[in-house]
PDB file of C-alpha atoms and ligand atoms in Angstrom:
ATOM      1  CA  MET A   1      16.641  14.699   2.117  1.00  0.00           C
ATOM      2  CA  LYS A   2      16.933  12.108  -1.238  1.00  0.00           C
ATOM      3  CA  ILE A   3      17.016   8.718  -0.498  1.00  0.00           C
ATOM      4  CA  ALA A   4      20.580   8.605  -3.309  1.00  0.00           C
ATOM      5  CA  ASP A   5      22.022  10.405  -0.857  1.00  0.00           C
ATOM      6  CA  VAL A   6      22.575   8.226   1.761  1.00  0.00           C
ATOM      7  CA  LEU A   7      22.225   4.749   0.400  1.00  0.00           C
ATOM      8  CA  ALA A   8      23.782   3.275  -3.044  1.00  0.00           C
ATOM      9  CA  ARG A   9      22.123   4.443  -6.059  1.00  0.00           C
ATOM     10  CA  ASP A  10      22.840   1.965  -7.885  1.00  0.00           C
ATOM     11  CA  LEU A  11      20.856  -1.199  -4.619  1.00  0.00           C
ATOM     12  CA  PHE A  12      18.213  -2.265  -6.459  1.00  0.00           C
ATOM     13  CA  ARG A  13      20.143  -1.979 -10.054  1.00  0.00           C
ATOM     14  CA  GLY A  14      18.644  -5.148 -11.951  1.00  0.00           C
ATOM     15  CA  LYS A  15      15.848  -6.451  -9.277  1.00  0.00           C
ATOM     16  CA  THR A  16      12.503  -5.422  -9.723  1.00  0.00           C
ATOM     17  CA  ALA A  17       9.627  -4.024  -8.132  1.00  0.00           C
ATOM     18  CA  PHE A  18       6.050  -4.672  -9.352  1.00  0.00           C
ATOM     19  CA  ILE A  19       3.708  -2.005  -7.499  1.00  0.00           C
ATOM     20  CA  THR A  20      -0.299  -2.417  -7.171  1.00  0.00           C
ATOM     21  CA  GLY A  21      -2.435   1.074  -7.215  1.00  0.00           C
ATOM     22  CA  GLY A  22       1.142   2.610  -8.191  1.00  0.00           C
ATOM     23  CA  GLY A  23       0.225   6.054 -10.151  1.00  0.00           C
ATOM     24  CA  SER A  24      -0.793   8.083  -7.156  1.00  0.00           C
ATOM     25  CA  GLY A  25       0.100   8.493  -3.483  1.00  0.00           C
ATOM     26  CA  ILE A  26       1.569   6.684  -0.627  1.00  0.00           C
ATOM     27  CA  ASN A  27       2.493   3.598  -3.817  1.00  0.00           C
ATOM     28  CA  LEU A  28       3.847   5.948  -6.461  1.00  0.00           C
ATOM     29  CA  GLY A  29       6.093   6.893  -3.104  1.00  0.00           C
ATOM     30  CA  ILE A  30       7.253   4.081  -3.369  1.00  0.00           C
ATOM     31  CA  ALA A  31       8.077   3.089  -7.001  1.00  0.00           C
ATOM     32  CA  ARG A  32       9.549   7.089  -6.328  1.00  0.00           C
ATOM     33  CA  ASN A  33      11.802   5.036  -4.272  1.00  0.00           C
ATOM     34  CA  PHE A  34      13.257   2.653  -5.552  1.00  0.00           C
ATOM     35  CA  ALA A  35      13.003   4.574  -9.015  1.00  0.00           C
ATOM     36  CA  ALA A  36      15.579   6.264  -6.971  1.00  0.00           C
ATOM     37  CA  LEU A  37      17.474   3.735  -5.926  1.00  0.00           C
ATOM     38  CA  GLY A  38      18.492   1.993  -9.731  1.00  0.00           C
ATOM     39  CA  ALA A  39      15.464  -0.867  -9.803  1.00  0.00           C
ATOM     40  CA  ASN A  40      13.310  -1.318 -12.568  1.00  0.00           C
ATOM     41  CA  ILE A  41       8.900  -0.478 -12.337  1.00  0.00           C
ATOM     42  CA  THR A  42       6.750  -1.810 -13.111  1.00  0.00           C
ATOM     43  CA  ILE A  43       3.277  -0.241 -11.909  1.00  0.00           C
ATOM     44  CA  CYS A  44      -0.200  -1.144 -12.496  1.00  0.00           C
ATOM     45  CA  SER A  45      -3.665  -0.048 -12.372  1.00  0.00           C
ATOM     46  CA  ARG A  46      -6.724   0.024 -13.061  1.00  0.00           C
ATOM     47  CA  ASP A  47      -6.247   4.446 -14.697  1.00  0.00           C
ATOM     48  CA  LEU A  48      -3.748   3.884 -17.705  1.00  0.00           C
ATOM     49  CA  GLY A  49      -3.700   7.250 -17.997  1.00  0.00           C
ATOM     50  CA  LYS A  50      -2.996   8.168 -14.784  1.00  0.00           C
ATOM     51  CA  LEU A  51      -0.131   5.386 -14.722  1.00  0.00           C
ATOM     52  CA  ASP A  52       1.832   6.829 -18.288  1.00  0.00           C
ATOM     53  CA  ARG A  53       1.770  10.006 -15.916  1.00  0.00           C
ATOM     54  CA  ALA A  54       3.076   8.576 -12.968  1.00  0.00           C
ATOM     55  CA  ALA A  55       5.601   6.018 -15.196  1.00  0.00           C
ATOM     56  CA  VAL A  56       7.349  10.312 -16.503  1.00  0.00           C
ATOM     57  CA  GLU A  57       8.146  10.660 -13.009  1.00  0.00           C
ATOM     58  CA  LEU A  58       9.788   7.162 -12.532  1.00  0.00           C
ATOM     59  CA  ARG A  59      11.504   7.804 -15.862  1.00  0.00           C
ATOM     60  CA  ALA A  60      13.236  11.214 -14.894  1.00  0.00           C
ATOM     61  CA  LEU A  61      14.361   9.683 -12.127  1.00  0.00           C
ATOM     62  CA  GLY A  62      16.323   6.843 -14.268  1.00  0.00           C
ATOM     63  CA  ALA A  63      14.485   3.759 -14.010  1.00  0.00           C
ATOM     64  CA  GLN A  64      12.869   1.323 -16.792  1.00  0.00           C
ATOM     65  CA  VAL A  65       9.289   1.991 -16.074  1.00  0.00           C
ATOM     66  CA  LEU A  66       6.789  -0.636 -17.619  1.00  0.00           C
ATOM     67  CA  THR A  67       2.316   0.548 -17.129  1.00  0.00           C
ATOM     68  CA  VAL A  68      -0.202  -2.463 -17.001  1.00  0.00           C
ATOM     69  CA  SER A  69      -3.948  -1.604 -16.340  1.00  0.00           C
ATOM     70  CA  ALA A  70      -5.593  -4.807 -14.510  1.00  0.00           C
ATOM     71  CA  ASP A  71      -7.968  -4.544 -11.715  1.00  0.00           C
ATOM     72  CA  VAL A  72      -7.046  -6.349  -8.610  1.00  0.00           C
ATOM     73  CA  ARG A  73     -10.289  -7.940  -7.859  1.00  0.00           C
ATOM     74  CA  ASP A  74      -9.533  -9.627 -11.341  1.00  0.00           C
ATOM     75  CA  ALA A  75      -7.134 -12.720 -10.736  1.00  0.00           C
ATOM     76  CA  LYS A  76      -6.854 -13.513 -14.640  1.00  0.00           C
ATOM     77  CA  ALA A  77      -5.574  -9.562 -15.415  1.00  0.00           C
ATOM     78  CA  VAL A  78      -3.615  -9.294 -12.543  1.00  0.00           C
ATOM     79  CA  ALA A  79      -1.810 -12.457 -13.926  1.00  0.00           C
ATOM     80  CA  ALA A  80      -1.573 -11.254 -16.788  1.00  0.00           C
ATOM     81  CA  ALA A  81       0.151  -7.521 -15.787  1.00  0.00           C
ATOM     82  CA  LEU A  82       2.417  -9.806 -13.942  1.00  0.00           C
ATOM     83  CA  GLU A  83       3.096 -11.914 -17.023  1.00  0.00           C
ATOM     84  CA  THR A  84       3.768  -8.734 -19.702  1.00  0.00           C
ATOM     85  CA  SER A  85       6.519  -7.691 -16.848  1.00  0.00           C
ATOM     86  CA  GLN A  86       8.212 -11.160 -16.035  1.00  0.00           C
ATOM     87  CA  ALA A  87       8.348 -10.008 -20.205  1.00  0.00           C
ATOM     88  CA  GLN A  88      10.054  -7.097 -20.176  1.00  0.00           C
ATOM     89  CA  PHE A  89      12.076  -7.607 -16.521  1.00  0.00           C
ATOM     90  CA  GLY A  90      12.455 -10.670 -15.810  1.00  0.00           C
ATOM     91  CA  PRO A  91      11.093 -12.011 -12.394  1.00  0.00           C
ATOM     92  CA  ALA A  92       9.381 -10.000  -9.197  1.00  0.00           C
ATOM     93  CA  ASP A  93      12.086  -9.070  -6.700  1.00  0.00           C
ATOM     94  CA  VAL A  94       9.732  -7.037  -4.823  1.00  0.00           C
ATOM     95  CA  VAL A  95       6.053  -7.219  -5.172  1.00  0.00           C
ATOM     96  CA  ILE A  96       3.966  -4.329  -3.165  1.00  0.00           C
ATOM     97  CA  SER A  97       0.388  -4.927  -3.152  1.00  0.00           C
ATOM     98  CA  GLY A  98      -1.114  -1.397  -2.570  1.00  0.00           C
ATOM     99  CA  ALA A  99      -4.429  -0.806  -4.731  1.00  0.00           C
ATOM    100  CA  ALA A 100      -7.022   0.363  -2.680  1.00  0.00           C
ATOM    101  CA  GLY A 101     -10.405   1.462  -1.485  1.00  0.00           C
ATOM    102  CA  ASN A 102     -12.148   3.150   0.923  1.00  0.00           C
ATOM    103  CA  PHE A 103     -14.786   6.130   2.176  1.00  0.00           C
ATOM    104  CA  ILE A 104     -16.494   7.834   4.467  1.00  0.00           C
ATOM    105  CA  CYS A 105     -19.792   6.066   5.623  1.00  0.00           C
ATOM    106  CA  GLU A 106     -21.104   4.681   9.200  1.00  0.00           C
ATOM    107  CA  ALA A 107     -22.008   1.141   9.079  1.00  0.00           C
ATOM    108  CA  GLU A 108     -25.512   1.254   9.393  1.00  0.00           C
ATOM    109  CA  LYS A 109     -25.734   3.448   6.131  1.00  0.00           C
ATOM    110  CA  LEU A 110     -22.845   1.162   4.444  1.00  0.00           C
ATOM    111  CA  SER A 111     -25.083  -1.232   1.738  1.00  0.00           C
ATOM    112  CA  PRO A 112     -23.680  -4.898   0.866  1.00  0.00           C
ATOM    113  CA  ASN A 113     -21.828  -4.351  -1.831  1.00  0.00           C
ATOM    114  CA  GLY A 114     -20.660  -1.199  -0.389  1.00  0.00           C
ATOM    115  CA  PHE A 115     -18.312  -3.263   1.838  1.00  0.00           C
ATOM    116  CA  LYS A 116     -18.016  -6.755  -0.722  1.00  0.00           C
ATOM    117  CA  THR A 117     -16.177  -3.395  -2.422  1.00  0.00           C
ATOM    118  CA  VAL A 118     -13.755  -2.297  -0.547  1.00  0.00           C
ATOM    119  CA  ILE A 119     -13.040  -6.052   0.122  1.00  0.00           C
ATOM    120  CA  ASP A 120     -12.518  -6.922  -3.214  1.00  0.00           C
ATOM    121  CA  ILE A 121     -10.406  -4.406  -3.851  1.00  0.00           C
ATOM    122  CA  ASP A 122      -8.317  -4.520  -0.627  1.00  0.00           C
ATOM    123  CA  LEU A 123      -8.636  -8.091   0.812  1.00  0.00           C
ATOM    124  CA  LEU A 124      -8.895 -10.242  -2.146  1.00  0.00           C
ATOM    125  CA  GLY A 125      -6.571  -7.937  -4.494  1.00  0.00           C
ATOM    126  CA  SER A 126      -4.377  -8.525  -2.481  1.00  0.00           C
ATOM    127  CA  PHE A 127      -4.122 -11.806  -2.643  1.00  0.00           C
ATOM    128  CA  ASN A 128      -4.839 -12.014  -6.280  1.00  0.00           C
ATOM    129  CA  VAL A 129      -1.411 -10.159  -6.006  1.00  0.00           C
ATOM    130  CA  SER A 130       0.719 -12.137  -4.213  1.00  0.00           C
ATOM    131  CA  ARG A 131      -1.041 -15.938  -5.365  1.00  0.00           C
ATOM    132  CA  CYS A 132      -0.071 -14.706  -9.009  1.00  0.00           C
ATOM    133  CA  ALA A 133       3.368 -13.273  -8.276  1.00  0.00           C
ATOM    134  CA  LEU A 134       4.333 -16.956  -6.122  1.00  0.00           C
ATOM    135  CA  ASP A 135       6.495 -18.229  -9.178  1.00  0.00           C
ATOM    136  CA  GLN A 136       8.210 -15.005  -9.552  1.00  0.00           C
ATOM    137  CA  LEU A 137       8.530 -14.952  -5.786  1.00  0.00           C
ATOM    138  CA  LYS A 138       9.995 -17.528  -5.840  1.00  0.00           C
ATOM    139  CA  ALA A 139      12.466 -17.236  -7.686  1.00  0.00           C
ATOM    140  CA  THR A 140      13.682 -14.049  -7.228  1.00  0.00           C
ATOM    141  CA  ARG A 141      13.667 -15.642  -3.673  1.00  0.00           C
ATOM    142  CA  GLY A 142      11.820 -12.337  -3.229  1.00  0.00           C
ATOM    143  CA  SER A 143      10.077  -9.605  -0.667  1.00  0.00           C
ATOM    144  CA  LEU A 144       6.132  -8.900  -0.480  1.00  0.00           C
ATOM    145  CA  ILE A 145       5.375  -5.966   0.814  1.00  0.00           C
ATOM    146  CA  PHE A 146       1.667  -5.427   1.940  1.00  0.00           C
ATOM    147  CA  ILE A 147       0.101  -1.938   2.783  1.00  0.00           C
ATOM    148  CA  SER A 148      -1.607  -2.097   5.778  1.00  0.00           C
ATOM    149  CA  ALA A 149      -3.807   0.869   8.369  1.00  0.00           C
ATOM    150  CA  GLY A 150      -3.846   1.043  12.455  1.00  0.00           C
ATOM    151  CA  LEU A 151      -7.334   1.159  11.680  1.00  0.00           C
ATOM    152  CA  ALA A 152      -6.879  -2.901  11.263  1.00  0.00           C
ATOM    153  CA  TRP A 153      -5.726  -2.686  14.715  1.00  0.00           C
ATOM    154  CA  LEU A 154      -7.893  -0.004  16.252  1.00  0.00           C
ATOM    155  CA  PRO A 155     -11.167   1.357  15.699  1.00  0.00           C
ATOM    156  CA  TYR A 156     -11.972   4.587  13.271  1.00  0.00           C
ATOM    157  CA  SER A 157     -15.382   5.582  12.698  1.00  0.00           C
ATOM    158  CA  HIS A 158     -17.463   4.330   9.401  1.00  0.00           C
ATOM    159  CA  GLN A 159     -13.875   2.721   8.670  1.00  0.00           C
ATOM    160  CA  THR A 160     -15.689  -0.714   9.296  1.00  0.00           C
ATOM    161  CA  HIS A 161     -14.964  -2.067   5.353  1.00  0.00           C
ATOM    162  CA  ALA A 162     -11.510  -1.048   5.418  1.00  0.00           C
ATOM    163  CA  ALA A 163     -10.384  -1.877   9.064  1.00  0.00           C
ATOM    164  CA  ALA A 164     -12.195  -5.435   8.282  1.00  0.00           C
ATOM    165  CA  ALA A 165      -9.825  -5.671   5.193  1.00  0.00           C
ATOM    166  CA  LYS A 166      -6.989  -4.379   6.646  1.00  0.00           C
ATOM    167  CA  ALA A 167      -6.835  -6.659   9.579  1.00  0.00           C
ATOM    168  CA  GLY A 168      -7.407  -9.147   6.340  1.00  0.00           C
ATOM    169  CA  ILE A 169      -4.919  -7.678   4.964  1.00  0.00           C
ATOM    170  CA  ASP A 170      -2.320  -8.546   7.674  1.00  0.00           C
ATOM    171  CA  ALA A 171      -3.348 -12.357   8.565  1.00  0.00           C
ATOM    172  CA  LEU A 172      -2.878 -12.727   5.443  1.00  0.00           C
ATOM    173  CA  MET A 173       0.463 -11.697   5.049  1.00  0.00           C
ATOM    174  CA  LYS A 174       0.868 -13.682   8.987  1.00  0.00           C
ATOM    175  CA  ASN A 175      -0.371 -16.485   7.026  1.00  0.00           C
ATOM    176  CA  LEU A 176       2.485 -16.059   4.246  1.00  0.00           C
ATOM    177  CA  ALA A 177       4.560 -15.710   5.501  1.00  0.00           C
ATOM    178  CA  LEU A 178       4.984 -18.439   7.872  1.00  0.00           C
ATOM    179  CA  GLU A 179       3.778 -20.556   4.522  1.00  0.00           C
ATOM    180  CA  TRP A 180       5.831 -19.067   1.872  1.00  0.00           C
ATOM    181  CA  GLY A 181       9.160 -18.824   3.751  1.00  0.00           C
ATOM    182  CA  ARG A 182      10.983 -22.170   2.935  1.00  0.00           C
ATOM    183  CA  TYR A 183      10.922 -20.745  -0.044  1.00  0.00           C
ATOM    184  CA  GLY A 184      13.413 -17.803   0.861  1.00  0.00           C
ATOM    185  CA  ILE A 185      10.218 -15.464   0.321  1.00  0.00           C
ATOM    186  CA  ARG A 186       9.364 -12.478   2.818  1.00  0.00           C
ATOM    187  CA  ALA A 187       6.305 -10.779   3.774  1.00  0.00           C
ATOM    188  CA  ASN A 188       5.639  -7.660   5.810  1.00  0.00           C
ATOM    189  CA  SER A 189       2.904  -4.792   6.183  1.00  0.00           C
ATOM    190  CA  ILE A 190       3.871  -1.428   6.539  1.00  0.00           C
ATOM    191  CA  ALA A 191       0.578   0.930   8.270  1.00  0.00           C
ATOM    192  CA  PRO A 192       0.743   4.254   6.706  1.00  0.00           C
ATOM    193  CA  GLY A 193      -0.557   6.932   9.651  1.00  0.00           C
ATOM    194  CA  TYR A 194      -2.384   9.724   8.145  1.00  0.00           C
ATOM    195  CA  ILE A 195      -0.433  10.479   4.404  1.00  0.00           C
ATOM    196  CA  GLY A 196      -0.090  14.546   3.293  1.00  0.00           C
ATOM    197  CA  GLU A 197      -0.861  14.982  -0.503  1.00  0.00           C
ATOM    198  CA  THR A 198      -2.604  11.347  -0.864  1.00  0.00           C
ATOM    199  CA  GLU A 199      -6.230  11.301  -1.936  1.00  0.00           C
ATOM    200  CA  GLY A 200      -6.999   9.117   1.162  1.00  0.00           C
ATOM    201  CA  THR A 201      -6.136  11.730   3.975  1.00  0.00           C
ATOM    202  CA  ASP A 202      -8.263  13.936   1.522  1.00  0.00           C
ATOM    203  CA  ARG A 203     -11.546  11.364   1.773  1.00  0.00           C
ATOM    204  CA  LEU A 204     -10.908  10.597   5.153  1.00  0.00           C
ATOM    205  CA  ALA A 205      -8.946  13.054   7.137  1.00  0.00           C
ATOM    206  CA  GLN A 206     -11.324  16.736   6.261  1.00  0.00           C
ATOM    207  CA  GLY A 207     -11.454  19.550   8.473  1.00  0.00           C
ATOM    208  CA  PRO A 208     -12.054  19.274  12.282  1.00  0.00           C
ATOM    209  CA  VAL A 209     -10.711  14.809  11.145  1.00  0.00           C
ATOM    210  CA  LEU A 210      -7.126  16.352   9.880  1.00  0.00           C
ATOM    211  CA  ASP A 211      -7.235  18.744  13.160  1.00  0.00           C
ATOM    212  CA  ALA A 212      -7.285  16.038  15.725  1.00  0.00           C
ATOM    213  CA  VAL A 213      -5.139  13.361  13.405  1.00  0.00           C
ATOM    214  CA  LEU A 214      -2.598  16.860  14.018  1.00  0.00           C
ATOM    215  CA  GLN A 215      -2.843  16.849  17.964  1.00  0.00           C
ATOM    216  CA  THR A 216      -2.667  13.169  18.266  1.00  0.00           C
ATOM    217  CA  THR A 217       0.489  12.764  16.216  1.00  0.00           C
ATOM    218  CA  PRO A 218       3.195  13.003  18.646  1.00  0.00           C
ATOM    219  CA  LEU A 219       5.900  13.716  15.391  1.00  0.00           C
ATOM    220  CA  ALA A 220       2.863  16.680  15.119  1.00  0.00           C
ATOM    221  CA  ARG A 221       2.569  16.424  11.089  1.00  0.00           C
ATOM    222  CA  LEU A 222       1.639  14.445   8.404  1.00  0.00           C
ATOM    223  CA  GLY A 223       3.547  12.271   6.862  1.00  0.00           C
ATOM    224  CA  THR A 224       4.533  12.365   3.589  1.00  0.00           C
ATOM    225  CA  THR A 225       4.673   9.420   0.467  1.00  0.00           C
ATOM    226  CA  ASP A 226       8.402   9.482   1.233  1.00  0.00           C
ATOM    227  CA  ASP A 227       8.009   8.583   4.202  1.00  0.00           C
ATOM    228  CA  ILE A 228       6.250   5.071   3.162  1.00  0.00           C
ATOM    229  CA  GLY A 229       8.773   4.411   0.448  1.00  0.00           C
ATOM    230  CA  HIS A 230      12.089   4.549   2.588  1.00  0.00           C
ATOM    231  CA  ALA A 231      10.161   1.840   4.408  1.00  0.00           C
ATOM    232  CA  ALA A 232       9.429  -0.153   1.966  1.00  0.00           C
ATOM    233  CA  VAL A 233      13.107   0.308   0.406  1.00  0.00           C
ATOM    234  CA  PHE A 234      14.584  -1.010   4.028  1.00  0.00           C
ATOM    235  CA  LEU A 235      11.433  -4.146   3.726  1.00  0.00           C
ATOM    236  CA  ALA A 236      13.076  -5.106   0.066  1.00  0.00           C
ATOM    237  CA  SER A 237      16.640  -4.551   1.066  1.00  0.00           C
ATOM    238  CA  PRO A 238      19.801  -6.388   1.523  1.00  0.00           C
ATOM    239  CA  ILE A 239      19.619  -5.716   5.424  1.00  0.00           C
ATOM    240  CA  ALA A 240      16.129  -6.652   6.209  1.00  0.00           C
ATOM    241  CA  THR A 241      16.485 -10.085   5.282  1.00  0.00           C
ATOM    242  CA  PHE A 242      15.860 -11.787   8.774  1.00  0.00           C
ATOM    243  CA  ILE A 243      12.409  -9.599   8.953  1.00  0.00           C
ATOM    244  CA  THR A 244       9.684 -11.686   7.943  1.00  0.00           C
ATOM    245  CA  GLY A 245       5.456 -11.533   9.796  1.00  0.00           C
ATOM    246  CA  SER A 246       5.881  -7.773  10.601  1.00  0.00           C
ATOM    247  CA  VAL A 247       3.851  -5.281  10.629  1.00  0.00           C
ATOM    248  CA  VAL A 248       5.962  -1.422   9.908  1.00  0.00           C
ATOM    249  CA  VAL A 249       4.045   1.463  11.659  1.00  0.00           C
ATOM    250  CA  VAL A 250       5.258   4.861  10.089  1.00  0.00           C
ATOM    251  CA  ASP A 251       2.409   7.330  11.383  1.00  0.00           C
ATOM    252  CA  GLY A 252       4.048   9.830  13.035  1.00  0.00           C
ATOM    253  CA  GLY A 253       3.127   7.961  16.531  1.00  0.00           C
ATOM    254  CA  HIS A 254      -0.591   8.485  16.232  1.00  0.00           C
ATOM    255  CA  TYR A 255      -1.246   4.776  16.997  1.00  0.00           C
ATOM    256  CA  LEU A 256      -0.178   5.947  20.751  1.00  0.00           C
ATOM    257  CA  GLU A 257      -2.881   8.058  21.075  1.00  0.00           C
ATOM    258  CA  GLY A 258      -4.969   6.032  19.015  1.00  0.00           C
ATOM    259  CA  PRO A 259      -8.415   7.401  17.816  1.00  0.00           C
ATOM    260  CA  ALA A 260     -10.670   8.577  20.269  1.00  0.00           C
ATOM    261  CA  LEU A 261     -10.277  12.491  18.717  1.00  0.00           C
ATOM    262  CA  LEU A 262     -11.014  11.635  15.073  1.00  0.00           C
ATOM    263  CA  ASN A 263     -13.851  10.013  16.138  1.00  0.00           C
ATOM    264  CA  ALA A 264     -15.180  12.205  17.814  1.00  0.00           C
ATOM    265  CA  ALA A 265     -14.797  14.906  15.305  1.00  0.00           C
ATOM    266  CA  GLN A 266     -16.260  12.778  12.866  1.00  0.00           C
ATOM    267  CA  ARG A 267     -19.325  12.085  14.993  1.00  0.00           C
ATOM    268  CA  LYS A 268     -19.401  15.192  14.941  1.00  0.00           C
ATOM    269  CA  LEU A 269     -18.653  16.502  11.161  1.00  0.00           C
ATOM    270  CA  SER A 270     -21.358  13.464   9.764  1.00  0.00           C
ATOM    271  CA  ALA A 271     -23.942  14.885  12.283  1.00  0.00           C
ATOM    272  CA  GLN A 272     -23.950  18.183  10.702  1.00  0.00           C
ATOM    273  CA  ALA A 273     -23.980  17.289   6.587  1.00  0.00           C
TER     274      ALA A 273
HETATM  275  N1  COA B 301     -20.058   6.228   1.112  1.00  0.00           N
HETATM  276  C1  COA B 301     -20.979   4.738   0.952  1.00  0.00           C
HETATM  277  N2  COA B 301     -21.186   3.730   0.088  1.00  0.00           N
HETATM  278  C2  COA B 301     -20.063   3.904  -1.151  1.00  0.00           C
HETATM  279  C3  COA B 301     -19.413   5.152  -1.506  1.00  0.00           C
HETATM  280  C4  COA B 301     -19.534   5.587  -0.653  1.00  0.00           C
HETATM  281  N3  COA B 301     -18.563   7.001  -0.321  1.00  0.00           N
HETATM  282  N4  COA B 301     -18.511   5.222  -1.850  1.00  0.00           N
HETATM  283  C5  COA B 301     -18.798   3.639  -2.355  1.00  0.00           C
HETATM  284  N5  COA B 301     -20.649   2.595  -2.017  1.00  0.00           N
HETATM  285  C6  COA B 301     -20.523   2.027  -2.251  1.00  0.00           C
HETATM  286  C7  COA B 301     -21.662   2.138  -3.131  1.00  0.00           C
HETATM  287  O1  COA B 301     -22.669   2.558  -3.271  1.00  0.00           O
HETATM  288  C8  COA B 301     -21.665   0.911  -4.210  1.00  0.00           C
HETATM  289  O2  COA B 301     -23.052  -0.500  -3.478  1.00  0.00           O
HETATM  290  P1  COA B 301     -24.188  -0.472  -3.948  1.00  0.00           P
HETATM  291  O3  COA B 301     -24.405  -1.088  -5.245  1.00  0.00           O
HETATM  292  O4  COA B 301     -25.172  -0.436  -3.044  1.00  0.00           O
HETATM  293  O5  COA B 301     -24.834   1.275  -4.527  1.00  0.00           O
HETATM  294  C9  COA B 301     -20.836   0.028  -3.585  1.00  0.00           C
HETATM  295  O6  COA B 301     -19.825   1.149  -2.945  1.00  0.00           O
HETATM  296  C10 COA B 301     -19.641  -0.024  -5.444  1.00  0.00           C
HETATM  297  O7  COA B 301     -19.336   0.913  -5.438  1.00  0.00           O
HETATM  298  P2  COA B 301     -18.880   1.569  -7.399  1.00  0.00           P
HETATM  299  O8  COA B 301     -18.616   3.136  -7.426  1.00  0.00           O
HETATM  300  O9  COA B 301     -19.972   1.007  -8.333  1.00  0.00           O
HETATM  301  O10 COA B 301     -17.585   0.521  -7.267  1.00  0.00           O
HETATM  302  P3  COA B 301     -15.707   1.576  -7.759  1.00  0.00           P
HETATM  303  O11 COA B 301     -15.539  -0.471  -7.778  1.00  0.00           O
HETATM  304  O12 COA B 301     -16.458   1.660  -8.585  1.00  0.00           O
HETATM  305  O13 COA B 301     -15.223   2.230  -6.600  1.00  0.00           O
HETATM  306  C11 COA B 301     -14.446   2.809  -4.755  1.00  0.00           C
HETATM  307  C12 COA B 301     -14.731   2.134  -5.936  1.00  0.00           C
HETATM  308  C13 COA B 301     -16.251   3.224  -3.819  1.00  0.00           C
HETATM  309  C14 COA B 301     -13.710   2.510  -3.126  1.00  0.00           C
HETATM  310  C15 COA B 301     -14.055   3.688  -5.514  1.00  0.00           C
HETATM  311  O14 COA B 301     -13.827   4.677  -3.844  1.00  0.00           O
HETATM  312  C16 COA B 301     -12.190   3.887  -5.633  1.00  0.00           C
HETATM  313  O15 COA B 301     -12.311   3.721  -7.106  1.00  0.00           O
HETATM  314  N6  COA B 301     -11.470   4.369  -5.128  1.00  0.00           N
HETATM  315  C17 COA B 301      -9.780   4.023  -5.229  1.00  0.00           C
HETATM  316  C18 COA B 301      -8.943   4.919  -4.777  1.00  0.00           C
HETATM  317  C19 COA B 301      -9.568   5.114  -2.961  1.00  0.00           C
HETATM  318  O16 COA B 301     -10.383   5.118  -2.884  1.00  0.00           O
HETATM  319  N7  COA B 301      -8.245   5.806  -3.047  1.00  0.00           N
HETATM  320  C20 COA B 301      -8.205   5.629  -0.930  1.00  0.00           C
HETATM  321  C21 COA B 301      -7.739   5.376  -0.682  1.00  0.00           C
HETATM  322  S1  COA B 301      -7.795   5.419   0.887  1.00  0.00           S
END
């Protein structure tokens, strides 16, 4: 199923989506869905080569695409990336804060700098992107979308750093929804489950952990990057204009079972390493 077979191909014509981490994985999947519905796309990450390869794919869908390099931890670089995007496409209508970093490491082995690194990319990065995009979002009465995860509210083994960061992102999202609603800006999070063919799932769910994911997902499959793209399109679309401050869970029902089985598999895997 292609999104343009279901929704109007020009739903986002003349609108701009600014997407951090848009060079690969879930965020590229989001970019692909907005591109297929007519949006101009700015993708932003540290790795310009990766962005340029992604841009080829997005342009093949008919989108105008801009690639800008910035580390989301650097507010000045983020501000410059947003200015470049505005100069090309006008103010952003949709801002997706998807850039993230993660790895498997139990808390007792994690260095303070390892913890800080993930907090800085995920949480500080999300604040930088939101804060720097504020004027553009005011101009468009736009939509902010954050990428959270189930570990924001349930403890996953070896994920202290990412859990703290994602819980912080959801708190940030709710506070911005509260404060910026008066500008017509909506803020929401998407909490993806395990998504196939992404660096995240490759890094976080190996062997028996991946088996445990499938056993604890009622819909019995990994998600696709399009599953997350579809949720983002919905949240940014004219049929979601009263939705703000929400976490939309897109995980095939995995959170209903919770991470106990995964945690046991991860602990066993680490003990063998
Ligand atoms: N286990 C434990 N600690 C780790 C680690 C791991 N696998 N990988 C990095 N760290 C620690 C480092 O040891 C370092 O701490 P130290 O100075 O006390 O030794 C700290 O994290 C920073 O590492 P560094 O490699 O300098 O950070 P970076 O900014 O270059 O990279 C990461 C950030 C670590 C998140 C890296 O994995 C990355 O860039 N990931 C991007 C893609 C990604 O993670 N995608 C998946 C999203 S789910």
